[in-house]
C-alpha cells in the first residue's frame, strides 16, 4: 500500500471520505521527512499544516523555564495525525513545541487548502468538524486521565494508543508523558508484564 493509499484509507475510516472526495485533495498533499530532533512546529508559531504520520513518532512538549524541565503533552505516531490542534484549528500561536522523536515522515496539507476543501464537499466539511471534535477529545482525555486514572491505567491507555512506543522512544519521555518518575514506570511495567 502506497503512502497516499494509507492516507486515503485513514481518511475514509476517520470521516467516511469517499474515493471521489479524496481525489479533490490528492494534489494538495505533500511529503516531508524529519530527522530525529527536527521540529514540526515551534512554540509561538502558528501551525499552518496538518500532518498524517506515515512512520515515526512526534511529541508536543512544554518547557518549565525555571526548572529547565520538559513536559511531554501529546504523542503522535504512525497512521494518526500530527498537529498542535488548537494552533491549527484557530490559526493562533502554539503554546508548545512539536518535534520528531525518531526519524519520521509525514504527508501534509496546508490549512488554507484544507479550508478550501470544506466549501467543495460536505464530506470534507464533515472531516473539519470531526477534526475539531478529535482535538477536543484528545485534550479532554489527557486532562481526565490525570484527574481520574491511576498511572497504571494511563500506561495501559498509552500502549493501546501507541503500541510501538516502547520500541521507539526513551523511557524518560514516556515517564514525562505519563506524569510519573522513571522508577514508577519501571514498577508499572514489571507488574503488567508479570500478569
PDB file of N, CA and C in Angstrom, residues 90-188:
ATOM      1  N   UNK A  90      -7.538  27.078  15.080  1.00  0.00           N
ATOM      2  CA  UNK A  90      -7.841  28.505  15.292  1.00  0.00           C
ATOM      3  C   UNK A  90      -6.849  29.452  14.631  1.00  0.00           C
ATOM      4  N   UNK A  91      -5.784  28.890  14.042  1.00  0.00           N
ATOM      5  CA  UNK A  91      -4.719  29.679  13.410  1.00  0.00           C
ATOM      6  C   UNK A  91      -4.185  30.749  14.364  1.00  0.00           C
ATOM      7  N   UNK A  92      -3.771  30.259  15.554  1.00  0.00           N
ATOM      8  CA  UNK A  92      -3.163  31.113  16.581  1.00  0.00           C
ATOM      9  C   UNK A  92      -1.802  30.518  16.959  1.00  0.00           C
ATOM     10  N   UNK A  93      -1.005  31.323  17.641  1.00  0.00           N
ATOM     11  CA  UNK A  93       0.321  30.865  18.062  1.00  0.00           C
ATOM     12  C   UNK A  93       0.205  29.637  18.967  1.00  0.00           C
ATOM     13  N   UNK A  94       1.125  28.709  18.772  1.00  0.00           N
ATOM     14  CA  UNK A  94       1.131  27.460  19.534  1.00  0.00           C
ATOM     15  C   UNK A  94       1.779  27.666  20.902  1.00  0.00           C
ATOM     16  N   UNK A  95       1.267  26.949  21.897  1.00  0.00           N
ATOM     17  CA  UNK A  95       1.782  27.051  23.264  1.00  0.00           C
ATOM     18  C   UNK A  95       2.922  26.082  23.554  1.00  0.00           C
ATOM     19  N   UNK A  96       3.251  25.214  22.613  1.00  0.00           N
ATOM     20  CA  UNK A  96       4.301  24.228  22.861  1.00  0.00           C
ATOM     21  C   UNK A  96       5.030  23.867  21.563  1.00  0.00           C
ATOM     22  N   UNK A  97       6.139  23.180  21.724  1.00  0.00           N
ATOM     23  CA  UNK A  97       6.935  22.707  20.591  1.00  0.00           C
ATOM     24  C   UNK A  97       6.419  21.334  20.164  1.00  0.00           C
ATOM     25  N   UNK A  98       6.488  21.037  18.868  1.00  0.00           N
ATOM     26  CA  UNK A  98       6.193  19.695  18.368  1.00  0.00           C
ATOM     27  C   UNK A  98       7.414  19.238  17.580  1.00  0.00           C
ATOM     28  N   UNK A  99       7.937  18.070  17.954  1.00  0.00           N
ATOM     29  CA  UNK A  99       9.249  17.620  17.490  1.00  0.00           C
ATOM     30  C   UNK A  99       9.223  16.139  17.143  1.00  0.00           C
ATOM     31  N   UNK A 100      10.015  15.757  16.137  1.00  0.00           N
ATOM     32  CA  UNK A 100      10.184  14.338  15.805  1.00  0.00           C
ATOM     33  C   UNK A 100      11.049  13.677  16.865  1.00  0.00           C
ATOM     34  N   UNK A 101      10.569  12.572  17.429  1.00  0.00           N
ATOM     35  CA  UNK A 101      11.330  11.818  18.429  1.00  0.00           C
ATOM     36  C   UNK A 101      12.156  10.718  17.787  1.00  0.00           C
ATOM     37  N   UNK A 102      11.844  10.429  16.532  1.00  0.00           N
ATOM     38  CA  UNK A 102      12.562   9.435  15.741  1.00  0.00           C
ATOM     39  C   UNK A 102      12.682  10.019  14.332  1.00  0.00           C
ATOM     40  N   UNK A 103      13.441   9.398  13.468  1.00  0.00           N
ATOM     41  CA  UNK A 103      13.319   9.755  12.060  1.00  0.00           C
ATOM     42  C   UNK A 103      11.864   9.479  11.691  1.00  0.00           C
ATOM     43  N   UNK A 104      11.274  10.356  10.915  1.00  0.00           N
ATOM     44  CA  UNK A 104       9.836  10.243  10.643  1.00  0.00           C
ATOM     45  C   UNK A 104       9.513  10.803   9.269  1.00  0.00           C
ATOM     46  N   UNK A 105       8.360  10.421   8.761  1.00  0.00           N
ATOM     47  CA  UNK A 105       7.866  11.015   7.518  1.00  0.00           C
ATOM     48  C   UNK A 105       6.366  11.253   7.650  1.00  0.00           C
ATOM     49  N   UNK A 106       5.928  12.325   7.008  1.00  0.00           N
ATOM     50  CA  UNK A 106       4.511  12.681   7.029  1.00  0.00           C
ATOM     51  C   UNK A 106       4.048  13.036   5.620  1.00  0.00           C
ATOM     52  N   UNK A 107       2.743  13.015   5.446  1.00  0.00           N
ATOM     53  CA  UNK A 107       2.091  13.622   4.297  1.00  0.00           C
ATOM     54  C   UNK A 107       1.255  14.745   4.891  1.00  0.00           C
ATOM     55  N   UNK A 108       1.369  15.957   4.343  1.00  0.00           N
ATOM     56  CA  UNK A 108       0.671  17.077   4.977  1.00  0.00           C
ATOM     57  C   UNK A 108      -0.102  17.912   3.971  1.00  0.00           C
ATOM     58  N   UNK A 109      -1.061  18.663   4.522  1.00  0.00           N
ATOM     59  CA  UNK A 109      -1.869  19.581   3.724  1.00  0.00           C
ATOM     60  C   UNK A 109      -1.878  20.927   4.436  1.00  0.00           C
ATOM     61  N   UNK A 110      -1.802  21.992   3.676  1.00  0.00           N
ATOM     62  CA  UNK A 110      -1.804  23.341   4.252  1.00  0.00           C
ATOM     63  C   UNK A 110      -3.209  23.716   4.721  1.00  0.00           C
ATOM     64  N   UNK A 111      -3.251  24.519   5.774  1.00  0.00           N
ATOM     65  CA  UNK A 111      -4.526  24.948   6.355  1.00  0.00           C
ATOM     66  C   UNK A 111      -5.429  25.590   5.310  1.00  0.00           C
ATOM     67  N   UNK A 112      -4.876  26.496   4.520  1.00  0.00           N
ATOM     68  CA  UNK A 112      -5.684  27.202   3.509  1.00  0.00           C
ATOM     69  C   UNK A 112      -6.282  26.226   2.502  1.00  0.00           C
ATOM     70  N   UNK A 113      -5.507  25.213   2.102  1.00  0.00           N
ATOM     71  CA  UNK A 113      -6.014  24.222   1.153  1.00  0.00           C
ATOM     72  C   UNK A 113      -7.127  23.381   1.775  1.00  0.00           C
ATOM     73  N   UNK A 114      -6.953  23.033   3.040  1.00  0.00           N
ATOM     74  CA  UNK A 114      -7.976  22.247   3.729  1.00  0.00           C
ATOM     75  C   UNK A 114      -9.270  23.044   3.861  1.00  0.00           C
ATOM     76  N   UNK A 115      -9.143  24.300   4.230  1.00  0.00           N
ATOM     77  CA  UNK A 115     -10.330  25.157   4.357  1.00  0.00           C
ATOM     78  C   UNK A 115     -11.042  25.284   3.013  1.00  0.00           C
ATOM     79  N   UNK A 116     -10.285  25.373   1.927  1.00  0.00           N
ATOM     80  CA  UNK A 116     -10.924  25.478   0.611  1.00  0.00           C
ATOM     81  C   UNK A 116     -11.688  24.198   0.269  1.00  0.00           C
ATOM     82  N   UNK A 117     -11.219  23.046   0.754  1.00  0.00           N
ATOM     83  CA  UNK A 117     -11.928  21.787   0.512  1.00  0.00           C
ATOM     84  C   UNK A 117     -13.283  21.762   1.226  1.00  0.00           C
ATOM     85  N   UNK A 118     -13.374  22.444   2.363  1.00  0.00           N
ATOM     86  CA  UNK A 118     -14.626  22.460   3.122  1.00  0.00           C
ATOM     87  C   UNK A 118     -15.778  23.015   2.277  1.00  0.00           C
ATOM     88  N   UNK A 119     -15.473  23.971   1.418  1.00  0.00           N
ATOM     89  CA  UNK A 119     -16.534  24.573   0.597  1.00  0.00           C
ATOM     90  C   UNK A 119     -16.837  23.756  -0.661  1.00  0.00           C
ATOM     91  N   UNK A 120     -15.992  22.764  -0.942  1.00  0.00           N
ATOM     92  CA  UNK A 120     -16.184  21.967  -2.159  1.00  0.00           C
ATOM     93  C   UNK A 120     -16.926  20.659  -1.910  1.00  0.00           C
ATOM     94  N   UNK A 121     -16.979  20.231  -0.653  1.00  0.00           N
ATOM     95  CA  UNK A 121     -17.549  18.914  -0.374  1.00  0.00           C
ATOM     96  C   UNK A 121     -18.078  18.860   1.057  1.00  0.00           C
ATOM     97  N   UNK A 122     -19.278  18.305   1.190  1.00  0.00           N
ATOM     98  CA  UNK A 122     -19.843  18.130   2.541  1.00  0.00           C
ATOM     99  C   UNK A 122     -19.017  17.130   3.346  1.00  0.00           C
ATOM    100  N   UNK A 123     -18.427  16.152   2.664  1.00  0.00           N
ATOM    101  CA  UNK A 123     -17.603  15.170   3.374  1.00  0.00           C
ATOM    102  C   UNK A 123     -16.334  15.825   3.938  1.00  0.00           C
ATOM    103  N   UNK A 124     -15.756  16.748   3.192  1.00  0.00           N
ATOM    104  CA  UNK A 124     -14.590  17.466   3.715  1.00  0.00           C
ATOM    105  C   UNK A 124     -15.003  18.388   4.859  1.00  0.00           C
ATOM    106  N   UNK A 125     -16.182  18.980   4.744  1.00  0.00           N
ATOM    107  CA  UNK A 125     -16.698  19.809   5.835  1.00  0.00           C
ATOM    108  C   UNK A 125     -16.891  18.948   7.091  1.00  0.00           C
ATOM    109  N   UNK A 126     -17.393  17.738   6.883  1.00  0.00           N
ATOM    110  CA  UNK A 126     -17.547  16.790   7.994  1.00  0.00           C
ATOM    111  C   UNK A 126     -16.177  16.463   8.592  1.00  0.00           C
ATOM    112  N   UNK A 127     -15.176  16.268   7.723  1.00  0.00           N
ATOM    113  CA  UNK A 127     -13.823  15.995   8.205  1.00  0.00           C
ATOM    114  C   UNK A 127     -13.347  17.119   9.130  1.00  0.00           C
ATOM    115  N   UNK A 128     -13.573  18.368   8.723  1.00  0.00           N
ATOM    116  CA  UNK A 128     -13.165  19.510   9.544  1.00  0.00           C
ATOM    117  C   UNK A 128     -13.846  19.508  10.900  1.00  0.00           C
ATOM    118  N   UNK A 129     -15.134  19.184  10.912  1.00  0.00           N
ATOM    119  CA  UNK A 129     -15.870  19.115  12.178  1.00  0.00           C
ATOM    120  C   UNK A 129     -15.319  17.999  13.050  1.00  0.00           C
ATOM    121  N   UNK A 130     -15.080  16.834  12.439  1.00  0.00           N
ATOM    122  CA  UNK A 130     -14.543  15.705  13.201  1.00  0.00           C
ATOM    123  C   UNK A 130     -13.133  15.982  13.704  1.00  0.00           C
ATOM    124  N   UNK A 131     -12.351  16.720  12.925  1.00  0.00           N
ATOM    125  CA  UNK A 131     -11.005  17.091  13.361  1.00  0.00           C
ATOM    126  C   UNK A 131     -11.069  17.965  14.606  1.00  0.00           C
ATOM    127  N   UNK A 132     -11.991  18.937  14.612  1.00  0.00           N
ATOM    128  CA  UNK A 132     -12.167  19.789  15.790  1.00  0.00           C
ATOM    129  C   UNK A 132     -12.647  18.963  16.985  1.00  0.00           C
ATOM    130  N   UNK A 133     -13.546  18.007  16.737  1.00  0.00           N
ATOM    131  CA  UNK A 133     -14.008  17.131  17.821  1.00  0.00           C
ATOM    132  C   UNK A 133     -12.863  16.283  18.356  1.00  0.00           C
ATOM    133  N   UNK A 134     -12.029  15.797  17.447  1.00  0.00           N
ATOM    134  CA  UNK A 134     -10.881  14.992  17.857  1.00  0.00           C
ATOM    135  C   UNK A 134      -9.933  15.805  18.735  1.00  0.00           C
ATOM    136  N   UNK A 135      -9.728  17.061  18.372  1.00  0.00           N
ATOM    137  CA  UNK A 135      -8.884  17.943  19.180  1.00  0.00           C
ATOM    138  C   UNK A 135      -9.443  18.053  20.592  1.00  0.00           C
ATOM    139  N   UNK A 136     -10.741  18.266  20.689  1.00  0.00           N
ATOM    140  CA  UNK A 136     -11.391  18.361  21.995  1.00  0.00           C
ATOM    141  C   UNK A 136     -11.249  17.050  22.762  1.00  0.00           C
ATOM    142  N   UNK A 137     -11.516  15.925  22.087  1.00  0.00           N
ATOM    143  CA  UNK A 137     -11.457  14.618  22.743  1.00  0.00           C
ATOM    144  C   UNK A 137     -10.055  14.278  23.243  1.00  0.00           C
ATOM    145  N   UNK A 138      -9.051  14.549  22.424  1.00  0.00           N
ATOM    146  CA  UNK A 138      -7.673  14.256  22.817  1.00  0.00           C
ATOM    147  C   UNK A 138      -7.303  15.065  24.057  1.00  0.00           C
ATOM    148  N   UNK A 139      -7.656  16.336  24.049  1.00  0.00           N
ATOM    149  CA  UNK A 139      -7.331  17.203  25.184  1.00  0.00           C
ATOM    150  C   UNK A 139      -8.072  16.770  26.445  1.00  0.00           C
ATOM    151  N   UNK A 140      -9.366  16.505  26.316  1.00  0.00           N
ATOM    152  CA  UNK A 140     -10.145  16.092  27.483  1.00  0.00           C
ATOM    153  C   UNK A 140      -9.680  14.735  28.019  1.00  0.00           C
ATOM    154  N   UNK A 141      -9.310  13.830  27.133  1.00  0.00           N
ATOM    155  CA  UNK A 141      -8.819  12.521  27.566  1.00  0.00           C
ATOM    156  C   UNK A 141      -7.538  12.669  28.370  1.00  0.00           C
ATOM    157  N   UNK A 142      -6.656  13.568  27.922  1.00  0.00           N
ATOM    158  CA  UNK A 142      -5.411  13.813  28.685  1.00  0.00           C
ATOM    159  C   UNK A 142      -5.722  14.393  30.061  1.00  0.00           C
ATOM    160  N   UNK A 143      -6.601  15.399  30.117  1.00  0.00           N
ATOM    161  CA  UNK A 143      -6.941  16.029  31.399  1.00  0.00           C
ATOM    162  C   UNK A 143      -7.602  15.013  32.324  1.00  0.00           C
ATOM    163  N   UNK A 144      -8.608  14.305  31.817  1.00  0.00           N
ATOM    164  CA  UNK A 144      -9.331  13.335  32.641  1.00  0.00           C
ATOM    165  C   UNK A 144      -8.429  12.185  33.076  1.00  0.00           C
ATOM    166  N   UNK A 145      -7.458  11.823  32.222  1.00  0.00           N
ATOM    167  CA  UNK A 145      -6.511  10.777  32.593  1.00  0.00           C
ATOM    168  C   UNK A 145      -5.750  11.135  33.848  1.00  0.00           C
ATOM    169  N   UNK A 146      -5.320  12.392  33.946  1.00  0.00           N
ATOM    170  CA  UNK A 146      -4.589  12.830  35.138  1.00  0.00           C
ATOM    171  C   UNK A 146      -5.499  12.988  36.347  1.00  0.00           C
ATOM    172  N   UNK A 147      -6.752  13.331  36.114  1.00  0.00           N
ATOM    173  CA  UNK A 147      -7.678  13.539  37.227  1.00  0.00           C
ATOM    174  C   UNK A 147      -8.321  12.247  37.719  1.00  0.00           C
ATOM    175  N   UNK A 148      -8.612  11.331  36.810  1.00  0.00           N
ATOM    176  CA  UNK A 148      -9.459  10.193  37.147  1.00  0.00           C
ATOM    177  C   UNK A 148      -8.782   8.834  37.074  1.00  0.00           C
ATOM    178  N   UNK A 149      -7.608   8.765  36.477  1.00  0.00           N
ATOM    179  CA  UNK A 149      -6.971   7.464  36.284  1.00  0.00           C
ATOM    180  C   UNK A 149      -5.664   7.349  37.048  1.00  0.00           C
ATOM    181  N   UNK A 150      -5.339   6.114  37.373  1.00  0.00           N
ATOM    182  CA  UNK A 150      -4.062   5.837  38.031  1.00  0.00           C
ATOM    183  C   UNK A 150      -2.955   5.867  36.986  1.00  0.00           C
ATOM    184  N   UNK A 151      -1.695   5.991  37.413  1.00  0.00           N
ATOM    185  CA  UNK A 151      -0.588   5.923  36.446  1.00  0.00           C
ATOM    186  C   UNK A 151      -0.604   4.623  35.638  1.00  0.00           C
ATOM    187  N   UNK A 152      -0.995   3.517  36.267  1.00  0.00           N
ATOM    188  CA  UNK A 152      -1.048   2.236  35.556  1.00  0.00           C
ATOM    189  C   UNK A 152      -2.114   2.271  34.458  1.00  0.00           C
ATOM    190  N   UNK A 153      -3.263   2.861  34.748  1.00  0.00           N
ATOM    191  CA  UNK A 153      -4.312   2.986  33.731  1.00  0.00           C
ATOM    192  C   UNK A 153      -3.860   3.885  32.580  1.00  0.00           C
ATOM    193  N   UNK A 154      -3.141   4.975  32.910  1.00  0.00           N
ATOM    194  CA  UNK A 154      -2.620   5.850  31.856  1.00  0.00           C
ATOM    195  C   UNK A 154      -1.596   5.102  31.000  1.00  0.00           C
ATOM    196  N   UNK A 155      -0.784   4.269  31.635  1.00  0.00           N
ATOM    197  CA  UNK A 155       0.197   3.449  30.931  1.00  0.00           C
ATOM    198  C   UNK A 155      -0.506   2.503  29.954  1.00  0.00           C
ATOM    199  N   UNK A 156      -1.564   1.837  30.406  1.00  0.00           N
ATOM    200  CA  UNK A 156      -2.301   0.909  29.541  1.00  0.00           C
ATOM    201  C   UNK A 156      -2.953   1.643  28.368  1.00  0.00           C
ATOM    202  N   UNK A 157      -3.468   2.845  28.629  1.00  0.00           N
ATOM    203  CA  UNK A 157      -4.036   3.665  27.547  1.00  0.00           C
ATOM    204  C   UNK A 157      -2.956   4.021  26.523  1.00  0.00           C
ATOM    205  N   UNK A 158      -1.763   4.340  27.008  1.00  0.00           N
ATOM    206  CA  UNK A 158      -0.653   4.683  26.109  1.00  0.00           C
ATOM    207  C   UNK A 158      -0.310   3.513  25.199  1.00  0.00           C
ATOM    208  N   UNK A 159      -0.240   2.320  25.760  1.00  0.00           N
ATOM    209  CA  UNK A 159       0.077   1.134  24.960  1.00  0.00           C
ATOM    210  C   UNK A 159      -1.010   0.885  23.915  1.00  0.00           C
ATOM    211  N   UNK A 160      -2.266   1.098  24.305  1.00  0.00           N
ATOM    212  CA  UNK A 160      -3.372   0.897  23.359  1.00  0.00           C
ATOM    213  C   UNK A 160      -3.304   1.916  22.218  1.00  0.00           C
ATOM    214  N   UNK A 161      -3.018   3.182  22.547  1.00  0.00           N
ATOM    215  CA  UNK A 161      -2.997   4.243  21.541  1.00  0.00           C
ATOM    216  C   UNK A 161      -1.722   4.271  20.700  1.00  0.00           C
ATOM    217  N   UNK A 162      -0.609   3.847  21.293  1.00  0.00           N
ATOM    218  CA  UNK A 162       0.699   3.883  20.615  1.00  0.00           C
ATOM    219  C   UNK A 162       1.424   2.559  20.882  1.00  0.00           C
ATOM    220  N   UNK A 163       0.988   1.453  20.253  1.00  0.00           N
ATOM    221  CA  UNK A 163       1.518   0.126  20.594  1.00  0.00           C
ATOM    222  C   UNK A 163       3.021  -0.050  20.426  1.00  0.00           C
ATOM    223  N   UNK A 164       3.656   0.701  19.531  1.00  0.00           N
ATOM    224  CA  UNK A 164       5.096   0.525  19.298  1.00  0.00           C
ATOM    225  C   UNK A 164       5.956   1.552  20.032  1.00  0.00           C
ATOM    226  N   UNK A 165       5.350   2.301  20.924  1.00  0.00           N
ATOM    227  CA  UNK A 165       6.050   3.429  21.554  1.00  0.00           C
ATOM    228  C   UNK A 165       7.325   2.999  22.280  1.00  0.00           C
ATOM    229  N   UNK A 166       7.304   1.847  22.950  1.00  0.00           N
ATOM    230  CA  UNK A 166       8.468   1.432  23.730  1.00  0.00           C
ATOM    231  C   UNK A 166       9.629   0.990  22.848  1.00  0.00           C
ATOM    232  N   UNK A 167       9.342   0.687  21.596  1.00  0.00           N
ATOM    233  CA  UNK A 167      10.407   0.310  20.660  1.00  0.00           C
ATOM    234  C   UNK A 167      11.108   1.530  20.082  1.00  0.00           C
ATOM    235  N   UNK A 168      10.499   2.702  20.227  1.00  0.00           N
ATOM    236  CA  UNK A 168      10.992   3.887  19.519  1.00  0.00           C
ATOM    237  C   UNK A 168      11.384   5.068  20.398  1.00  0.00           C
ATOM    238  N   UNK A 169      10.910   5.104  21.628  1.00  0.00           N
ATOM    239  CA  UNK A 169      11.040   6.309  22.444  1.00  0.00           C
ATOM    240  C   UNK A 169      11.717   5.985  23.772  1.00  0.00           C
ATOM    241  N   UNK A 170      12.687   6.797  24.213  1.00  0.00           N
ATOM    242  CA  UNK A 170      13.332   6.565  25.509  1.00  0.00           C
ATOM    243  C   UNK A 170      12.319   6.623  26.665  1.00  0.00           C
ATOM    244  N   UNK A 171      12.580   5.824  27.680  1.00  0.00           N
ATOM    245  CA  UNK A 171      11.644   5.717  28.813  1.00  0.00           C
ATOM    246  C   UNK A 171      11.417   7.048  29.519  1.00  0.00           C
ATOM    247  N   UNK A 172      12.430   7.925  29.574  1.00  0.00           N
ATOM    248  CA  UNK A 172      12.223   9.194  30.277  1.00  0.00           C
ATOM    249  C   UNK A 172      11.173  10.056  29.580  1.00  0.00           C
ATOM    250  N   UNK A 173      11.037   9.917  28.252  1.00  0.00           N
ATOM    251  CA  UNK A 173       9.986  10.645  27.547  1.00  0.00           C
ATOM    252  C   UNK A 173       8.611  10.060  27.879  1.00  0.00           C
ATOM    253  N   UNK A 174       8.557   8.738  28.001  1.00  0.00           N
ATOM    254  CA  UNK A 174       7.295   8.086  28.348  1.00  0.00           C
ATOM    255  C   UNK A 174       6.893   8.450  29.770  1.00  0.00           C
ATOM    256  N   UNK A 175       7.861   8.472  30.690  1.00  0.00           N
ATOM    257  CA  UNK A 175       7.576   8.891  32.072  1.00  0.00           C
ATOM    258  C   UNK A 175       7.021  10.302  32.104  1.00  0.00           C
ATOM    259  N   UNK A 176       7.637  11.186  31.342  1.00  0.00           N
ATOM    260  CA  UNK A 176       7.178  12.578  31.291  1.00  0.00           C
ATOM    261  C   UNK A 176       5.751  12.655  30.776  1.00  0.00           C
ATOM    262  N   UNK A 177       5.446  11.904  29.722  1.00  0.00           N
ATOM    263  CA  UNK A 177       4.105  11.902  29.151  1.00  0.00           C
ATOM    264  C   UNK A 177       3.077  11.388  30.164  1.00  0.00           C
ATOM    265  N   UNK A 178       3.452  10.363  30.932  1.00  0.00           N
ATOM    266  CA  UNK A 178       2.539   9.773  31.912  1.00  0.00           C
ATOM    267  C   UNK A 178       2.468  10.581  33.207  1.00  0.00           C
ATOM    268  N   UNK A 179       3.398  11.528  33.377  1.00  0.00           N
ATOM    269  CA  UNK A 179       3.399  12.345  34.590  1.00  0.00           C
ATOM    270  C   UNK A 179       3.916  11.609  35.806  1.00  0.00           C
ATOM    271  N   UNK A 180       4.865  10.686  35.587  1.00  0.00           N
ATOM    272  CA  UNK A 180       5.437   9.911  36.694  1.00  0.00           C
ATOM    273  C   UNK A 180       6.956   9.908  36.582  1.00  0.00           C
ATOM    274  N   UNK A 181       7.609   9.449  37.634  1.00  0.00           N
ATOM    275  CA  UNK A 181       9.063   9.325  37.640  1.00  0.00           C
ATOM    276  C   UNK A 181       9.468   7.982  37.020  1.00  0.00           C
ATOM    277  N   UNK A 182      10.701   7.910  36.544  1.00  0.00           N
ATOM    278  CA  UNK A 182      11.218   6.702  35.904  1.00  0.00           C
ATOM    279  C   UNK A 182      11.060   5.433  36.726  1.00  0.00           C
ATOM    280  N   UNK A 183      11.424   5.453  38.034  1.00  0.00           N
ATOM    281  CA  UNK A 183      11.267   4.230  38.844  1.00  0.00           C
ATOM    282  C   UNK A 183       9.812   3.748  38.916  1.00  0.00           C
ATOM    283  N   UNK A 184       8.874   4.688  38.949  1.00  0.00           N
ATOM    284  CA  UNK A 184       7.454   4.304  38.973  1.00  0.00           C
ATOM    285  C   UNK A 184       7.068   3.607  37.675  1.00  0.00           C
ATOM    286  N   UNK A 185       7.576   4.110  36.547  1.00  0.00           N
ATOM    287  CA  UNK A 185       7.303   3.479  35.262  1.00  0.00           C
ATOM    288  C   UNK A 185       7.864   2.060  35.244  1.00  0.00           C
ATOM    289  N   UNK A 186       9.054   1.868  35.776  1.00  0.00           N
ATOM    290  CA  UNK A 186       9.661   0.529  35.820  1.00  0.00           C
ATOM    291  C   UNK A 186       8.805  -0.427  36.633  1.00  0.00           C
ATOM    292  N   UNK A 187       8.286   0.030  37.786  1.00  0.00           N
ATOM    293  CA  UNK A 187       7.442  -0.826  38.622  1.00  0.00           C
ATOM    294  C   UNK A 187       6.147  -1.189  37.895  1.00  0.00           C
ATOM    295  N   UNK A 188       5.553  -0.216  37.227  1.00  0.00           N
ATOM    296  CA  UNK A 188       4.310  -0.480  36.490  1.00  0.00           C
ATOM    297  C   UNK A 188       4.565  -1.507  35.385  1.00  0.00           C
TER     298      UNK A 188
END
